[in-house]
Amino acid sequence: MRILHTITLATTLIFFTSKATGQLNYEVGAEVTAASFSTFGGTAGGGLKFAITTEEGLAFGPSFRYQHFWSKNNFTGVANSGSIYGGGVFIHYRMLEWFFVGAEIEILKNPFGASNFNAKRENWTPTMFVGLGMSKEFPINNYPVRFNLGIFYDVYDGVRDDLNTQPSPLRNNYFLRVADPVNPNLARYLPFIYRIAFFFPLTQN
């Protein structure tokens, strides 16, 4: 929680500094982070961001995330479902009209316990993503919509022991898989995740 408080304080300072030195604008961001469906289950969800933007290319503000998952064993008939939700703050720096770097910190309600994703002990788990990617504004019917495509690394989950009682609830979204050099039949996922978002301006210069 101290990390979230620190970032919130830093974001507040950036806001008031920017307010005193330049023009601020506002955007709403919609993010799709999970969408998969099959006869065995699926997951769907995303995030919302309220972005305060500056003339220097900073975009920062609060965020909210909700993700629902479900599964069903067609042989036993056993079904399971749950939700991941929470909020946090983010800061992006947009540069060269095409790119961005950023950090996103959230505290998420975690329906998974220990390293066993079938456990039903809920807790709150922090995530701390840093990343980079494409950020480009495209006019749609003369309305500027910004498209973001980024790859992020969860620093908090990366330094945490795999047997920790609070694994990231977003581990099912990791996409980079590496083999174990000792046992090639085993593999693990590195805490990399991709995020796609669209930002819609509420104010324009």
JSON list of C-alpha atoms in Angstrom, two decimals:
[
{"chain": "A", "resi": 1, "resn": "MET", "atom": "CA", "xyz": [0.00, 0.00, 0.00]},
{"chain": "A", "resi": 2, "resn": "ARG", "atom": "CA", "xyz": [2.92, 2.37, 0.65]},
{"chain": "A", "resi": 3, "resn": "ILE", "atom": "CA", "xyz": [3.91, 2.10, -3.01]},
{"chain": "A", "resi": 4, "resn": "LEU", "atom": "CA", "xyz": [0.43, 3.16, -4.13]},
{"chain": "A", "resi": 5, "resn": "HIS", "atom": "CA", "xyz": [0.46, 6.08, -1.69]},
{"chain": "A", "resi": 6, "resn": "THR", "atom": "CA", "xyz": [3.85, 7.20, -2.99]},
{"chain": "A", "resi": 7, "resn": "ILE", "atom": "CA", "xyz": [2.76, 7.10, -6.63]},
{"chain": "A", "resi": 8, "resn": "THR", "atom": "CA", "xyz": [-0.50, 8.87, -5.78]},
{"chain": "A", "resi": 9, "resn": "LEU", "atom": "CA", "xyz": [1.44, 11.65, -4.06]},
{"chain": "A", "resi": 10, "resn": "ALA", "atom": "CA", "xyz": [3.82, 11.92, -7.02]},
{"chain": "A", "resi": 11, "resn": "THR", "atom": "CA", "xyz": [0.89, 12.07, -9.44]},
{"chain": "A", "resi": 12, "resn": "THR", "atom": "CA", "xyz": [-0.73, 14.82, -7.38]},
{"chain": "A", "resi": 13, "resn": "LEU", "atom": "CA", "xyz": [2.50, 16.84, -7.39]},
{"chain": "A", "resi": 14, "resn": "ILE", "atom": "CA", "xyz": [2.79, 16.43, -11.17]},
{"chain": "A", "resi": 15, "resn": "PHE", "atom": "CA", "xyz": [-0.79, 17.63, -11.54]},
{"chain": "A", "resi": 16, "resn": "PHE", "atom": "CA", "xyz": [-0.30, 20.83, -9.56]},
{"chain": "A", "resi": 17, "resn": "THR", "atom": "CA", "xyz": [3.10, 21.52, -11.13]},
{"chain": "A", "resi": 18, "resn": "SER", "atom": "CA", "xyz": [1.65, 21.09, -14.62]},
{"chain": "A", "resi": 19, "resn": "LYS", "atom": "CA", "xyz": [-1.37, 23.20, -13.69]},
{"chain": "A", "resi": 20, "resn": "ALA", "atom": "CA", "xyz": [0.93, 26.03, -12.71]},
{"chain": "A", "resi": 21, "resn": "THR", "atom": "CA", "xyz": [3.17, 25.85, -15.78]},
{"chain": "A", "resi": 22, "resn": "GLY", "atom": "CA", "xyz": [0.99, 24.87, -18.72]},
{"chain": "A", "resi": 23, "resn": "GLN", "atom": "CA", "xyz": [-2.30, 23.88, -20.28]},
{"chain": "A", "resi": 24, "resn": "LEU", "atom": "CA", "xyz": [-3.96, 20.66, -19.08]},
{"chain": "A", "resi": 25, "resn": "ASN", "atom": "CA", "xyz": [-6.35, 18.51, -21.08]},
{"chain": "A", "resi": 26, "resn": "TYR", "atom": "CA", "xyz": [-8.37, 15.46, -20.13]},
{"chain": "A", "resi": 27, "resn": "GLU", "atom": "CA", "xyz": [-9.03, 12.07, -21.71]},
{"chain": "A", "resi": 28, "resn": "VAL", "atom": "CA", "xyz": [-10.92, 8.87, -20.95]},
{"chain": "A", "resi": 29, "resn": "GLY", "atom": "CA", "xyz": [-9.13, 5.64, -21.76]},
{"chain": "A", "resi": 30, "resn": "ALA", "atom": "CA", "xyz": [-10.79, 2.28, -22.42]},
{"chain": "A", "resi": 31, "resn": "GLU", "atom": "CA", "xyz": [-8.60, -0.82, -22.27]},
{"chain": "A", "resi": 32, "resn": "VAL", "atom": "CA", "xyz": [-9.29, -4.41, -23.29]},
{"chain": "A", "resi": 33, "resn": "THR", "atom": "CA", "xyz": [-6.94, -6.78, -21.50]},
{"chain": "A", "resi": 34, "resn": "ALA", "atom": "CA", "xyz": [-8.77, -10.11, -21.61]},
{"chain": "A", "resi": 35, "resn": "ALA", "atom": "CA", "xyz": [-11.21, -11.65, -24.04]},
{"chain": "A", "resi": 36, "resn": "SER", "atom": "CA", "xyz": [-11.28, -15.40, -24.64]},
{"chain": "A", "resi": 37, "resn": "PHE", "atom": "CA", "xyz": [-14.14, -17.87, -24.85]},
{"chain": "A", "resi": 38, "resn": "SER", "atom": "CA", "xyz": [-14.40, -21.63, -25.28]},
{"chain": "A", "resi": 39, "resn": "THR", "atom": "CA", "xyz": [-16.55, -24.58, -24.22]},
{"chain": "A", "resi": 40, "resn": "PHE", "atom": "CA", "xyz": [-14.25, -24.95, -21.21]},
{"chain": "A", "resi": 41, "resn": "GLY", "atom": "CA", "xyz": [-14.62, -21.36, -20.02]},
{"chain": "A", "resi": 42, "resn": "GLY", "atom": "CA", "xyz": [-13.26, -17.96, -20.72]},
{"chain": "A", "resi": 43, "resn": "THR", "atom": "CA", "xyz": [-12.27, -14.55, -19.46]},
{"chain": "A", "resi": 44, "resn": "ALA", "atom": "CA", "xyz": [-13.42, -11.02, -20.27]},
{"chain": "A", "resi": 45, "resn": "GLY", "atom": "CA", "xyz": [-12.62, -7.65, -18.86]},
{"chain": "A", "resi": 46, "resn": "GLY", "atom": "CA", "xyz": [-10.61, -4.49, -19.13]},
{"chain": "A", "resi": 47, "resn": "GLY", "atom": "CA", "xyz": [-9.81, -1.19, -17.55]},
{"chain": "A", "resi": 48, "resn": "LEU", "atom": "CA", "xyz": [-10.77, 2.47, -17.48]},
{"chain": "A", "resi": 49, "resn": "LYS", "atom": "CA", "xyz": [-8.36, 5.36, -17.14]},
{"chain": "A", "resi": 50, "resn": "PHE", "atom": "CA", "xyz": [-8.94, 9.06, -16.54]},
{"chain": "A", "resi": 51, "resn": "ALA", "atom": "CA", "xyz": [-5.96, 10.82, -18.06]},
{"chain": "A", "resi": 52, "resn": "ILE", "atom": "CA", "xyz": [-4.73, 14.32, -17.31]},
{"chain": "A", "resi": 53, "resn": "THR", "atom": "CA", "xyz": [-2.44, 15.32, -20.16]},
{"chain": "A", "resi": 54, "resn": "THR", "atom": "CA", "xyz": [0.14, 18.10, -20.50]},
{"chain": "A", "resi": 55, "resn": "GLU", "atom": "CA", "xyz": [1.68, 19.88, -23.46]},
{"chain": "A", "resi": 56, "resn": "GLU", "atom": "CA", "xyz": [4.97, 18.12, -22.68]},
{"chain": "A", "resi": 57, "resn": "GLY", "atom": "CA", "xyz": [3.50, 14.67, -23.41]},
{"chain": "A", "resi": 58, "resn": "LEU", "atom": "CA", "xyz": [2.67, 13.44, -19.91]},
{"chain": "A", "resi": 59, "resn": "ALA", "atom": "CA", "xyz": [-0.57, 11.55, -19.32]},
{"chain": "A", "resi": 60, "resn": "PHE", "atom": "CA", "xyz": [-1.40, 10.49, -15.75]},
{"chain": "A", "resi": 61, "resn": "GLY", "atom": "CA", "xyz": [-4.29, 9.81, -13.43]},
{"chain": "A", "resi": 62, "resn": "PRO", "atom": "CA", "xyz": [-6.41, 7.14, -11.73]},
{"chain": "A", "resi": 63, "resn": "SER", "atom": "CA", "xyz": [-7.37, 3.76, -13.19]},
{"chain": "A", "resi": 64, "resn": "PHE", "atom": "CA", "xyz": [-9.93, 1.04, -12.50]},
{"chain": "A", "resi": 65, "resn": "ARG", "atom": "CA", "xyz": [-9.87, -2.61, -13.59]},
{"chain": "A", "resi": 66, "resn": "TYR", "atom": "CA", "xyz": [-12.46, -5.39, -13.71]},
{"chain": "A", "resi": 67, "resn": "GLN", "atom": "CA", "xyz": [-11.99, -8.89, -15.11]},
{"chain": "A", "resi": 68, "resn": "HIS", "atom": "CA", "xyz": [-14.31, -11.90, -14.88]},
{"chain": "A", "resi": 69, "resn": "PHE", "atom": "CA", "xyz": [-13.34, -15.51, -15.54]},
{"chain": "A", "resi": 70, "resn": "TRP", "atom": "CA", "xyz": [-15.20, -18.80, -15.58]},
{"chain": "A", "resi": 71, "resn": "SER", "atom": "CA", "xyz": [-14.42, -22.44, -16.28]},
{"chain": "A", "resi": 72, "resn": "LYS", "atom": "CA", "xyz": [-16.28, -25.71, -16.58]},
{"chain": "A", "resi": 73, "resn": "ASN", "atom": "CA", "xyz": [-15.07, -29.29, -16.64]},
{"chain": "A", "resi": 74, "resn": "ASN", "atom": "CA", "xyz": [-17.26, -30.92, -19.28]},
{"chain": "A", "resi": 75, "resn": "PHE", "atom": "CA", "xyz": [-16.45, -34.38, -17.92]},
{"chain": "A", "resi": 76, "resn": "THR", "atom": "CA", "xyz": [-17.25, -33.81, -14.24]},
{"chain": "A", "resi": 77, "resn": "GLY", "atom": "CA", "xyz": [-19.66, -30.89, -14.61]},
{"chain": "A", "resi": 78, "resn": "VAL", "atom": "CA", "xyz": [-17.74, -28.87, -12.02]},
{"chain": "A", "resi": 79, "resn": "ALA", "atom": "CA", "xyz": [-17.85, -25.12, -12.73]},
{"chain": "A", "resi": 80, "resn": "ASN", "atom": "CA", "xyz": [-15.87, -22.28, -11.26]},
{"chain": "A", "resi": 81, "resn": "SER", "atom": "CA", "xyz": [-15.88, -18.50, -11.67]},
{"chain": "A", "resi": 82, "resn": "GLY", "atom": "CA", "xyz": [-14.52, -15.36, -10.07]},
{"chain": "A", "resi": 83, "resn": "SER", "atom": "CA", "xyz": [-13.71, -11.70, -10.55]},
{"chain": "A", "resi": 84, "resn": "ILE", "atom": "CA", "xyz": [-10.62, -9.55, -10.34]},
{"chain": "A", "resi": 85, "resn": "TYR", "atom": "CA", "xyz": [-11.13, -5.86, -9.65]},
{"chain": "A", "resi": 86, "resn": "GLY", "atom": "CA", "xyz": [-9.37, -2.88, -8.16]},
{"chain": "A", "resi": 87, "resn": "GLY", "atom": "CA", "xyz": [-7.85, 0.51, -8.85]},
{"chain": "A", "resi": 88, "resn": "GLY", "atom": "CA", "xyz": [-4.62, 2.42, -8.98]},
{"chain": "A", "resi": 89, "resn": "VAL", "atom": "CA", "xyz": [-2.71, 5.15, -10.77]},
{"chain": "A", "resi": 90, "resn": "PHE", "atom": "CA", "xyz": [-0.70, 5.38, -13.99]},
{"chain": "A", "resi": 91, "resn": "ILE", "atom": "CA", "xyz": [1.70, 7.74, -15.74]},
{"chain": "A", "resi": 92, "resn": "HIS", "atom": "CA", "xyz": [2.69, 7.66, -19.42]},
{"chain": "A", "resi": 93, "resn": "TYR", "atom": "CA", "xyz": [5.16, 9.84, -21.29]},
{"chain": "A", "resi": 94, "resn": "ARG", "atom": "CA", "xyz": [4.26, 10.19, -24.98]},
{"chain": "A", "resi": 95, "resn": "MET", "atom": "CA", "xyz": [7.14, 11.04, -27.29]},
{"chain": "A", "resi": 96, "resn": "LEU", "atom": "CA", "xyz": [8.09, 11.43, -30.96]},
{"chain": "A", "resi": 97, "resn": "GLU", "atom": "CA", "xyz": [4.37, 11.27, -31.91]},
{"chain": "A", "resi": 98, "resn": "TRP", "atom": "CA", "xyz": [4.50, 7.46, -32.07]},
{"chain": "A", "resi": 99, "resn": "PHE", "atom": "CA", "xyz": [5.78, 6.02, -28.79]},
{"chain": "A", "resi": 100, "resn": "PHE", "atom": "CA", "xyz": [5.33, 6.04, -25.03]},
{"chain": "A", "resi": 101, "resn": "VAL", "atom": "CA", "xyz": [6.95, 4.74, -21.85]},
{"chain": "A", "resi": 102, "resn": "GLY", "atom": "CA", "xyz": [5.07, 4.38, -18.62]},
{"chain": "A", "resi": 103, "resn": "ALA", "atom": "CA", "xyz": [4.29, 2.84, -15.27]},
{"chain": "A", "resi": 104, "resn": "GLU", "atom": "CA", "xyz": [0.99, 1.50, -13.93]},
{"chain": "A", "resi": 105, "resn": "ILE", "atom": "CA", "xyz": [0.36, 0.48, -10.32]},
{"chain": "A", "resi": 106, "resn": "GLU", "atom": "CA", "xyz": [-2.85, -1.17, -9.13]},
{"chain": "A", "resi": 107, "resn": "ILE", "atom": "CA", "xyz": [-4.13, -2.96, -6.04]},
{"chain": "A", "resi": 108, "resn": "LEU", "atom": "CA", "xyz": [-6.36, -5.84, -7.17]},
{"chain": "A", "resi": 109, "resn": "LYS", "atom": "CA", "xyz": [-8.79, -8.11, -5.37]},
{"chain": "A", "resi": 110, "resn": "ASN", "atom": "CA", "xyz": [-7.20, -11.51, -5.82]},
{"chain": "A", "resi": 111, "resn": "PRO", "atom": "CA", "xyz": [-9.47, -14.60, -5.88]},
{"chain": "A", "resi": 112, "resn": "PHE", "atom": "CA", "xyz": [-6.48, -16.94, -6.08]},
{"chain": "A", "resi": 113, "resn": "GLY", "atom": "CA", "xyz": [-4.62, -18.27, -3.05]},
{"chain": "A", "resi": 114, "resn": "ALA", "atom": "CA", "xyz": [-0.99, -19.33, -2.77]},
{"chain": "A", "resi": 115, "resn": "SER", "atom": "CA", "xyz": [0.35, -20.79, -6.01]},
{"chain": "A", "resi": 116, "resn": "ASN", "atom": "CA", "xyz": [-2.74, -22.93, -6.42]},
{"chain": "A", "resi": 117, "resn": "PHE", "atom": "CA", "xyz": [-5.18, -21.08, -8.66]},
{"chain": "A", "resi": 118, "resn": "ASN", "atom": "CA", "xyz": [-8.02, -23.33, -7.44]},
{"chain": "A", "resi": 119, "resn": "ALA", "atom": "CA", "xyz": [-7.72, -22.02, -3.89]},
{"chain": "A", "resi": 120, "resn": "LYS", "atom": "CA", "xyz": [-10.50, -19.71, -2.81]},
{"chain": "A", "resi": 121, "resn": "ARG", "atom": "CA", "xyz": [-8.78, -17.44, -0.32]},
{"chain": "A", "resi": 122, "resn": "GLU", "atom": "CA", "xyz": [-9.21, -13.84, -1.42]},
{"chain": "A", "resi": 123, "resn": "ASN", "atom": "CA", "xyz": [-6.78, -11.03, -0.72]},
{"chain": "A", "resi": 124, "resn": "TRP", "atom": "CA", "xyz": [-5.56, -7.75, -2.16]},
{"chain": "A", "resi": 125, "resn": "THR", "atom": "CA", "xyz": [-2.43, -7.97, -4.30]},
{"chain": "A", "resi": 126, "resn": "PRO", "atom": "CA", "xyz": [-0.35, -5.13, -5.79]},
{"chain": "A", "resi": 127, "resn": "THR", "atom": "CA", "xyz": [0.85, -5.04, -9.39]},
{"chain": "A", "resi": 128, "resn": "MET", "atom": "CA", "xyz": [3.61, -2.71, -10.58]},
{"chain": "A", "resi": 129, "resn": "PHE", "atom": "CA", "xyz": [3.96, -2.62, -14.37]},
{"chain": "A", "resi": 130, "resn": "VAL", "atom": "CA", "xyz": [6.57, -0.71, -16.35]},
{"chain": "A", "resi": 131, "resn": "GLY", "atom": "CA", "xyz": [6.56, -0.77, -20.11]},
{"chain": "A", "resi": 132, "resn": "LEU", "atom": "CA", "xyz": [6.70, 0.89, -23.49]},
{"chain": "A", "resi": 133, "resn": "GLY", "atom": "CA", "xyz": [4.97, 0.75, -26.83]},
{"chain": "A", "resi": 134, "resn": "MET", "atom": "CA", "xyz": [3.16, 2.60, -29.56]},
{"chain": "A", "resi": 135, "resn": "SER", "atom": "CA", "xyz": [0.99, 5.65, -28.88]},
{"chain": "A", "resi": 136, "resn": "LYS", "atom": "CA", "xyz": [-0.47, 7.41, -31.90]},
{"chain": "A", "resi": 137, "resn": "GLU", "atom": "CA", "xyz": [-3.39, 9.75, -32.44]},
{"chain": "A", "resi": 138, "resn": "PHE", "atom": "CA", "xyz": [-5.66, 8.98, -35.40]},
{"chain": "A", "resi": 139, "resn": "PRO", "atom": "CA", "xyz": [-8.52, 11.23, -36.53]},
{"chain": "A", "resi": 140, "resn": "ILE", "atom": "CA", "xyz": [-11.86, 9.43, -36.87]},
{"chain": "A", "resi": 141, "resn": "ASN", "atom": "CA", "xyz": [-14.47, 11.69, -38.46]},
{"chain": "A", "resi": 142, "resn": "ASN", "atom": "CA", "xyz": [-12.31, 14.65, -37.39]},
{"chain": "A", "resi": 143, "resn": "TYR", "atom": "CA", "xyz": [-12.33, 13.38, -33.80]},
{"chain": "A", "resi": 144, "resn": "PRO", "atom": "CA", "xyz": [-8.82, 12.54, -32.50]},
{"chain": "A", "resi": 145, "resn": "VAL", "atom": "CA", "xyz": [-8.64, 9.07, -30.95]},
{"chain": "A", "resi": 146, "resn": "ARG", "atom": "CA", "xyz": [-5.35, 7.87, -29.48]},
{"chain": "A", "resi": 147, "resn": "PHE", "atom": "CA", "xyz": [-4.38, 4.22, -29.92]},
{"chain": "A", "resi": 148, "resn": "ASN", "atom": "CA", "xyz": [-2.02, 2.66, -27.36]},
{"chain": "A", "resi": 149, "resn": "LEU", "atom": "CA", "xyz": [-0.36, -0.73, -27.73]},
{"chain": "A", "resi": 150, "resn": "GLY", "atom": "CA", "xyz": [2.14, -1.53, -25.00]},
{"chain": "A", "resi": 151, "resn": "ILE", "atom": "CA", "xyz": [4.11, -4.39, -23.49]},
{"chain": "A", "resi": 152, "resn": "PHE", "atom": "CA", "xyz": [4.50, -4.24, -19.71]},
{"chain": "A", "resi": 153, "resn": "TYR", "atom": "CA", "xyz": [6.58, -6.10, -17.15]},
{"chain": "A", "resi": 154, "resn": "ASP", "atom": "CA", "xyz": [5.24, -6.65, -13.62]},
{"chain": "A", "resi": 155, "resn": "VAL", "atom": "CA", "xyz": [8.21, -5.73, -11.44]},
{"chain": "A", "resi": 156, "resn": "TYR", "atom": "CA", "xyz": [6.40, -6.74, -8.26]},
{"chain": "A", "resi": 157, "resn": "ASP", "atom": "CA", "xyz": [5.57, -10.22, -9.54]},
{"chain": "A", "resi": 158, "resn": "GLY", "atom": "CA", "xyz": [9.00, -10.61, -11.12]},
{"chain": "A", "resi": 159, "resn": "VAL", "atom": "CA", "xyz": [10.87, -10.28, -7.83]},
{"chain": "A", "resi": 160, "resn": "ARG", "atom": "CA", "xyz": [8.35, -12.30, -5.82]},
{"chain": "A", "resi": 161, "resn": "ASP", "atom": "CA", "xyz": [8.94, -15.95, -5.00]},
{"chain": "A", "resi": 162, "resn": "ASP", "atom": "CA", "xyz": [6.75, -18.36, -6.96]},
{"chain": "A", "resi": 163, "resn": "LEU", "atom": "CA", "xyz": [5.55, -19.89, -3.70]},
{"chain": "A", "resi": 164, "resn": "ASN", "atom": "CA", "xyz": [4.45, -16.56, -2.29]},
{"chain": "A", "resi": 165, "resn": "THR", "atom": "CA", "xyz": [0.94, -16.60, -0.86]},
{"chain": "A", "resi": 166, "resn": "GLN", "atom": "CA", "xyz": [-0.07, -13.67, -3.08]},
{"chain": "A", "resi": 167, "resn": "PRO", "atom": "CA", "xyz": [0.62, -14.49, -6.74]},
{"chain": "A", "resi": 168, "resn": "SER", "atom": "CA", "xyz": [-0.50, -11.89, -9.24]},
{"chain": "A", "resi": 169, "resn": "PRO", "atom": "CA", "xyz": [-4.14, -12.40, -10.27]},
{"chain": "A", "resi": 170, "resn": "LEU", "atom": "CA", "xyz": [-3.09, -11.46, -13.82]},
{"chain": "A", "resi": 171, "resn": "ARG", "atom": "CA", "xyz": [-0.72, -14.40, -14.29]},
{"chain": "A", "resi": 172, "resn": "ASN", "atom": "CA", "xyz": [-3.16, -16.05, -16.69]},
{"chain": "A", "resi": 173, "resn": "ASN", "atom": "CA", "xyz": [-2.56, -13.11, -19.06]},
{"chain": "A", "resi": 174, "resn": "TYR", "atom": "CA", "xyz": [1.22, -13.54, -19.27]},
{"chain": "A", "resi": 175, "resn": "PHE", "atom": "CA", "xyz": [2.32, -14.46, -22.79]},
{"chain": "A", "resi": 176, "resn": "LEU", "atom": "CA", "xyz": [6.10, -15.04, -22.68]},
{"chain": "A", "resi": 177, "resn": "ARG", "atom": "CA", "xyz": [6.90, -18.67, -21.90]},
{"chain": "A", "resi": 178, "resn": "VAL", "atom": "CA", "xyz": [10.42, -19.94, -21.23]},
{"chain": "A", "resi": 179, "resn": "ALA", "atom": "CA", "xyz": [11.66, -23.51, -20.79]},
{"chain": "A", "resi": 180, "resn": "ASP", "atom": "CA", "xyz": [13.40, -24.71, -17.67]},
{"chain": "A", "resi": 181, "resn": "PRO", "atom": "CA", "xyz": [17.07, -25.37, -18.64]},
{"chain": "A", "resi": 182, "resn": "VAL", "atom": "CA", "xyz": [17.26, -28.21, -16.11]},
{"chain": "A", "resi": 183, "resn": "ASN", "atom": "CA", "xyz": [14.04, -29.90, -17.20]},
{"chain": "A", "resi": 184, "resn": "PRO", "atom": "CA", "xyz": [12.99, -28.97, -20.77]},
{"chain": "A", "resi": 185, "resn": "ASN", "atom": "CA", "xyz": [9.57, -30.56, -20.20]},
{"chain": "A", "resi": 186, "resn": "LEU", "atom": "CA", "xyz": [8.77, -27.85, -17.66]},
{"chain": "A", "resi": 187, "resn": "ALA", "atom": "CA", "xyz": [8.20, -24.19, -18.50]},
{"chain": "A", "resi": 188, "resn": "ARG", "atom": "CA", "xyz": [7.17, -21.02, -16.76]},
{"chain": "A", "resi": 189, "resn": "TYR", "atom": "CA", "xyz": [5.74, -17.69, -17.81]},
{"chain": "A", "resi": 190, "resn": "LEU", "atom": "CA", "xyz": [7.61, -14.44, -17.33]},
{"chain": "A", "resi": 191, "resn": "PRO", "atom": "CA", "xyz": [5.45, -11.55, -16.02]},
{"chain": "A", "resi": 192, "resn": "PHE", "atom": "CA", "xyz": [5.03, -9.80, -19.38]},
{"chain": "A", "resi": 193, "resn": "ILE", "atom": "CA", "xyz": [1.60, -8.62, -20.45]},
{"chain": "A", "resi": 194, "resn": "TYR", "atom": "CA", "xyz": [0.32, -6.61, -23.41]},
{"chain": "A", "resi": 195, "resn": "ARG", "atom": "CA", "xyz": [-2.32, -3.92, -23.14]},
{"chain": "A", "resi": 196, "resn": "ILE", "atom": "CA", "xyz": [-4.40, -2.24, -25.83]},
{"chain": "A", "resi": 197, "resn": "ALA", "atom": "CA", "xyz": [-6.18, 1.00, -25.02]},
{"chain": "A", "resi": 198, "resn": "PHE", "atom": "CA", "xyz": [-8.07, 3.80, -26.77]},
{"chain": "A", "resi": 199, "resn": "PHE", "atom": "CA", "xyz": [-8.01, 7.32, -25.34]},
{"chain": "A", "resi": 200, "resn": "PHE", "atom": "CA", "xyz": [-10.84, 9.74, -26.15]},
{"chain": "A", "resi": 201, "resn": "PRO", "atom": "CA", "xyz": [-10.27, 13.46, -25.48]},
{"chain": "A", "resi": 202, "resn": "LEU", "atom": "CA", "xyz": [-12.72, 15.31, -23.26]},
{"chain": "A", "resi": 203, "resn": "THR", "atom": "CA", "xyz": [-11.05, 18.64, -24.00]},
{"chain": "A", "resi": 204, "resn": "GLN", "atom": "CA", "xyz": [-9.04, 19.81, -26.98]},
{"chain": "A", "resi": 205, "resn": "ASN", "atom": "CA", "xyz": [-6.59, 22.62, -27.55]}
]
